[in-house]
Coordinates of C-alpha atoms and ligand atoms in Angstrom, one line a residue:
X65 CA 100.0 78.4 84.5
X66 CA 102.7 77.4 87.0
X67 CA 103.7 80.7 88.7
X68 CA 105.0 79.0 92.0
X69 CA 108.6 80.8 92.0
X70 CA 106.6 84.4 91.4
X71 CA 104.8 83.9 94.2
X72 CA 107.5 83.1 96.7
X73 CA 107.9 86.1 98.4
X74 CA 104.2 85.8 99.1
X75 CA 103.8 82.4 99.2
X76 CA 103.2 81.7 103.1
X77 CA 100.5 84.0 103.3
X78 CA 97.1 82.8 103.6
X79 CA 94.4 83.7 101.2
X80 CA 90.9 83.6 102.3
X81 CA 88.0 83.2 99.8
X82 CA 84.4 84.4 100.6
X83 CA 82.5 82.4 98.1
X84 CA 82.7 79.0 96.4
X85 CA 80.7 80.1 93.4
X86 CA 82.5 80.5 89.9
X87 CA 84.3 83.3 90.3
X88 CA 85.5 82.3 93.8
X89 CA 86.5 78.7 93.0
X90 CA 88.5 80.4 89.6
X91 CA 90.6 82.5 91.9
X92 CA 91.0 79.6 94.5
X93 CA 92.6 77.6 92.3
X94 CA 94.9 80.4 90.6
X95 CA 96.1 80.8 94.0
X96 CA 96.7 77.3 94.9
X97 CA 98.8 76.9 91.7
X98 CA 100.8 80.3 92.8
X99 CA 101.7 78.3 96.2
X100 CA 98.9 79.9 98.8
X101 CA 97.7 78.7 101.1
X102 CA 94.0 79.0 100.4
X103 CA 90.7 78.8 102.6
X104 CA 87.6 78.8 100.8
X105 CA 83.8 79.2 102.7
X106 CA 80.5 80.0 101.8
X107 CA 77.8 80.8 104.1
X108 CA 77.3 77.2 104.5
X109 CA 79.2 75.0 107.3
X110 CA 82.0 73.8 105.8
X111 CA 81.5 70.5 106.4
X112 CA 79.6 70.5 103.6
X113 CA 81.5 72.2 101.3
X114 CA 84.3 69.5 102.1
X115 CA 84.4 67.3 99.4
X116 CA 83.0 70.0 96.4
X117 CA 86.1 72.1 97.6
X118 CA 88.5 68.8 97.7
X119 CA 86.9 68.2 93.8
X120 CA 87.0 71.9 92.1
X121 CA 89.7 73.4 94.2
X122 CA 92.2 70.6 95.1
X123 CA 94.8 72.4 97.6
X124 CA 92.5 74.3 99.1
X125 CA 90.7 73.6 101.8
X126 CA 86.7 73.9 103.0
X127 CA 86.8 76.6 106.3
X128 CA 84.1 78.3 107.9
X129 CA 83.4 82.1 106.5
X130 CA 84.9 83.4 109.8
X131 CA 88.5 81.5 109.6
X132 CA 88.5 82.3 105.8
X133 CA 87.9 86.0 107.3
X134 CA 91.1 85.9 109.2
X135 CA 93.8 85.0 106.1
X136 CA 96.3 87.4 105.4
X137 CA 93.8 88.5 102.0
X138 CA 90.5 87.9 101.9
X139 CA 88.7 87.9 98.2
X140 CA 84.7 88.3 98.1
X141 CA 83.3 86.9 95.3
X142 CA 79.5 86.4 96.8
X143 CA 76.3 87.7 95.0
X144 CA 76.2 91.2 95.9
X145 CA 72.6 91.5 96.8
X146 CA 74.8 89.2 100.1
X147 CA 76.8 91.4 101.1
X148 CA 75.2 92.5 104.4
X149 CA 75.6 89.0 105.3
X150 CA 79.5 89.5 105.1
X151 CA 80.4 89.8 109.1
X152 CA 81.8 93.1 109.0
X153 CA 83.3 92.4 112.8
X154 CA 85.3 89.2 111.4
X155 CA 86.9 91.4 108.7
X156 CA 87.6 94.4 110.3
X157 CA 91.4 95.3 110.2
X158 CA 91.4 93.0 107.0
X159 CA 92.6 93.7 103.3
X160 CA 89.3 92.3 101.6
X161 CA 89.8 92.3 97.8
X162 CA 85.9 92.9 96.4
X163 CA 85.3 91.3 93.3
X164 CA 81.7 91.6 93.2
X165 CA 79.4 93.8 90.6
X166 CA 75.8 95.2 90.9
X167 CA 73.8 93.4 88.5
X168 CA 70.5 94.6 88.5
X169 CA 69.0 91.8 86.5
X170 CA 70.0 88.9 88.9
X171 CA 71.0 91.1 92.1
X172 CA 67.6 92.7 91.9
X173 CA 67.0 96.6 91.7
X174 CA 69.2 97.3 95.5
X175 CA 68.6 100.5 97.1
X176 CA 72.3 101.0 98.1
X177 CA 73.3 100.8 94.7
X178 CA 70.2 102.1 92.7
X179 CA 70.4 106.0 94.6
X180 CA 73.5 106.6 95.0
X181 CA 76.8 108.6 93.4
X182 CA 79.2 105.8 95.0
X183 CA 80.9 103.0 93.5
X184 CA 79.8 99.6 94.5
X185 CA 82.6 98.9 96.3
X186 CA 82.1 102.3 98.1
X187 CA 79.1 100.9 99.3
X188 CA 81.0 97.3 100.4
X189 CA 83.2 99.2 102.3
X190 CA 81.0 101.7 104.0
X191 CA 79.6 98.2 105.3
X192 CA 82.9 96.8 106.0
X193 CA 84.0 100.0 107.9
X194 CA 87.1 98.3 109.3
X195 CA 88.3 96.5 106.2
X196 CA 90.7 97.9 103.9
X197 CA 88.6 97.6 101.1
X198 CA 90.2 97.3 97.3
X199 CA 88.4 96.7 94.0
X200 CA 89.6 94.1 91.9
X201 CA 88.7 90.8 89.7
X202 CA 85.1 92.1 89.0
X203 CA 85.9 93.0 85.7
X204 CA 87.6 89.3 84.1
X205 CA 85.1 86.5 83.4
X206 CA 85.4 83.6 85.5
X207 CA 86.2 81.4 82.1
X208 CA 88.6 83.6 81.6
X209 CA 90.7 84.2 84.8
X210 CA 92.5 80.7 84.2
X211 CA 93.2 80.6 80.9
X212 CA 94.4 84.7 80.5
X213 CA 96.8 83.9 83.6
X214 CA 100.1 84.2 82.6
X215 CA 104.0 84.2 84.1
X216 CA 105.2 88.0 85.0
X217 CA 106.7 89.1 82.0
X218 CA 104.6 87.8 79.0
X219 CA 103.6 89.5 76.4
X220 CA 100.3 90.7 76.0
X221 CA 99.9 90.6 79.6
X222 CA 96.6 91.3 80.9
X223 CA 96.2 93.7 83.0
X224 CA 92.9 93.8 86.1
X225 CA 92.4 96.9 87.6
X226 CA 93.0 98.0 91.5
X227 CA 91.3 100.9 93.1
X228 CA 91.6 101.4 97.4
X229 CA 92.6 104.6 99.5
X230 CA 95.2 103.0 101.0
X231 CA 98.1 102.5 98.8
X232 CA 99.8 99.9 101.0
X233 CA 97.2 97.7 100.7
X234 CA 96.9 98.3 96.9
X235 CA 100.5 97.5 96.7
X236 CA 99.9 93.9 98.6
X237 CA 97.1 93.3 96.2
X238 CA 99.2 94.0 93.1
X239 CA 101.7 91.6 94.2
X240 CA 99.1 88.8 95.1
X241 CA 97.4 89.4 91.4
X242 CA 100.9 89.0 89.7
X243 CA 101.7 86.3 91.1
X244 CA 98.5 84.6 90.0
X245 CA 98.9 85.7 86.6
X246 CA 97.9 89.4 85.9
X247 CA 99.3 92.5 85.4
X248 CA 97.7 95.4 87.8
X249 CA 96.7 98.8 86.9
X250 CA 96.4 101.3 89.9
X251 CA 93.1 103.2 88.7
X252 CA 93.3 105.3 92.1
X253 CA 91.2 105.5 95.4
X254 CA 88.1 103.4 95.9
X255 CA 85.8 106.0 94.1
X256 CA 87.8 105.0 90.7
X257 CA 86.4 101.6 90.8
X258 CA 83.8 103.1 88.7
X259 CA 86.4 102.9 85.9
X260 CA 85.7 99.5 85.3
X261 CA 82.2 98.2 86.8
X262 CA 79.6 97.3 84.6
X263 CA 79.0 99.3 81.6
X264 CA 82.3 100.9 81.4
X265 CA 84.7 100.3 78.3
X266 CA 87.2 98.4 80.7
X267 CA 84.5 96.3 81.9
X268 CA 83.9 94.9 78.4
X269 CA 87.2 94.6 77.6
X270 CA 90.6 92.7 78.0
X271 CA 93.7 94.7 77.8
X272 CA 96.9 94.7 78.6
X273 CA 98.7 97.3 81.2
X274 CA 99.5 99.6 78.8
X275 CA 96.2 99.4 76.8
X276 CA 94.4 99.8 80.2
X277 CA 96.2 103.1 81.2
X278 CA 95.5 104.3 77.4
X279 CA 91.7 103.5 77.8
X280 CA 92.1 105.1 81.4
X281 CA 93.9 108.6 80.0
X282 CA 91.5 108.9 76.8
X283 CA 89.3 106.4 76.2
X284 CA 90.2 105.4 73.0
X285 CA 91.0 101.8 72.6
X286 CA 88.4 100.4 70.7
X287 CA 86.8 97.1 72.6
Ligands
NAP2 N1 80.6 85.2 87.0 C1 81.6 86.0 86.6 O1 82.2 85.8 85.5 C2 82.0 87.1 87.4 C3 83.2 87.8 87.1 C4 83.7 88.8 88.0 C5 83.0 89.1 89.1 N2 81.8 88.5 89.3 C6 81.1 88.9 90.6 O2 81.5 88.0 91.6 C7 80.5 87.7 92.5 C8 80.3 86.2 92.5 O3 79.9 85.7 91.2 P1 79.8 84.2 90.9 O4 79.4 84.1 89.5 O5 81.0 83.4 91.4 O6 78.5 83.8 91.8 P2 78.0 82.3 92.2 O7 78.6 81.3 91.2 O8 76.5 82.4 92.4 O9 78.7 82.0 93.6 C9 78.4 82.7 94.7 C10 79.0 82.0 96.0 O10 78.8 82.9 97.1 C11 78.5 82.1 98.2 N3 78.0 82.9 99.3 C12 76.8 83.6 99.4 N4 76.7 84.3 100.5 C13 77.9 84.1 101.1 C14 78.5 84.6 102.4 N5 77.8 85.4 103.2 N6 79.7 84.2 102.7 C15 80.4 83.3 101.9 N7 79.9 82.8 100.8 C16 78.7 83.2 100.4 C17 77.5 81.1 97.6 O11 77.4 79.9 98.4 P3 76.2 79.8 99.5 O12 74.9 80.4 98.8 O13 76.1 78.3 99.6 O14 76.6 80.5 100.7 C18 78.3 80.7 96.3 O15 79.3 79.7 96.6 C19 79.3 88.5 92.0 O16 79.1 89.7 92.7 C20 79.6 88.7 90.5 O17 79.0 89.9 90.1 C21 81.3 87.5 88.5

C-alpha cells in the first residue's frame, strides 16, 4: 500500500521502533511506506543491526534503543518477558505504542502478569511511569499487518484497537495507524486493553471498525 499523501500531515515526525523482530520490522516498514521517518533498535548496538535493517526495512535506519526512544512515537514490539529492560528514564514524557502480549508458553509463567487483575499493558506502563502508554498492534499478526494495510477509505477497512488514559495521545496514535493503513477503534483507558489481548474474541479476529464496536457493545460477531 502506498499511503504517502495520508500521512502528510504526520509525515515529519519520527517514529521510533523498539524491536527488530517480526512484528517490529512489519510496522517499520508500513511506516516507511507512509513517509516516516523511522529508527529501528534492538538491544543490540546498532552497528550490528546495520545492514539486516538496510535488507528487511529499507528507509529505515539501524539507531541505538536510546535514540529510537527519543522519536516523536515510539512502538515496542520486544518479547514481553523484556520489558524491564526497556529504559524507562529514556522514555519518560514519551507516547510509547505497546504492541506486546503475555504469552505464557514462550514468555514463560511471569509474576507481573500471572497475579494480577491489570492488563498487560497496565503492567508496561506502571514500569514506564513517565510514558504515555497506549495499547495497540498486539492483536494483528505480523503476516498480516502488510497485506490488511489499506488507503483511508476502503472498504472492509480493518480496524486495530487503541486503549490509553490520555485521549490526546490516543488521538496521535489513531492518526499514525491510519496513515499506515488501519482503521482505529478507541476501546477506552488503558484498563480496556483487556478487550483485545489474548484469548479475547477481538484477539482472534479481524474486523472492520464497525464490526469491532459491535463485538465491543455485545459480543456477537461470530470469529
Ligand atoms: N508475532 C506476531 O504476529 C505478533 C503480533 C502482535 C504482537 N506481537 C507481540 O509483539 C512482541 C514482539 O513479537 P515478535 O514476534 O516481533 O518478536 P521477535 O520476532 O522475537 O522479535 C523481538 C525483537 O525484540 C528485540 N529486543 C529484545 N529486547 C529488546 C530491548 N530491550 N530493546 C529493543 N529491542 C529488544 C529483539 O532483538 P535482540 O534480542 O537482539 O535485542 C528482537 O529484534 C511480542 O510481545 C509479541 O507478543 C507479536
Amino acid at each position: 500500500m502506498d499511503n504517502r499523501d495520508l500521512a502528510q500531515g504526520e509525515s515529519q515526525q519520527t517514529i521510533g521502533i523498539l524491536g527488530a523482530g517480526r512484528v517490529g520490522t512489519a510496522i517499520a516498514r508500513l511506516a516507511v511506506a507512509a513517509g516516516y521517518q523511522v529508527k529501528v533498535a534492538t538491544s543490540k548496538a546498532a552497528a550490528e543491526n546495520e545492514l539486516i535493517i538496510e535488507i528487511v526495512t529499507p528507509g529505515a535506519i539501524a539507531v541505538e534503543a536510546l535514540e529510537a526512544a527519543t522519536a516523536d512515537l515510539v512502538v515496542v514490539a520486544i518479547p514481553l518477558h523484556k520489558y524491564k529492560s526497556l529504559s524507562a528514564e529514556a522514555l519518560s514524557g514519551r507516547t510509547v505504542i505497546d504492541a506486546m502480549n503475555y504469552w505464557a508458553a514462550t514468555d514463560g509463567d511471569i509474576a507481573d502478569f500471572e497475579n494480577t487483575e491489570l492488563s498487560s499493558s497496565e503492567v508496561v506502563a506502571a514500569y514506564l511511569s513517565g510514558s504515555h502508554v497506549v495499547k495497540s498492534f498486539n492483536h494483528i499478526g505480523y503476516h498480516e499487518m502488510e497485506p490488511d494495510a489499506a488507503v483511508s477509505g476502503s472498504p472492509g477497512r480493518r480496524a486495530l484497537g487503541v486503549a490509553g488514559d490520555d485521549v490526546g495521545t490516543k488521538e496521535r496514535v489513531a492518526r499514525f495507524l491510519d496513515a499506515v493503513g488501519f482503521d482505529s477503534i478507541d476501546t477506552g483507558d488503558l484498563a480496556s486493553g483487556k478487550f483485545f489481548e489474548p484469548g479475547t474474541q477481538i484477539f482472534n479476529g479481524s474486523f472492520t471498525s464497525a464490526e469491532f464496536s459491535r463485538v465491543l457493545k455485545t459480543g456477537l460477531v461470530a470469529v
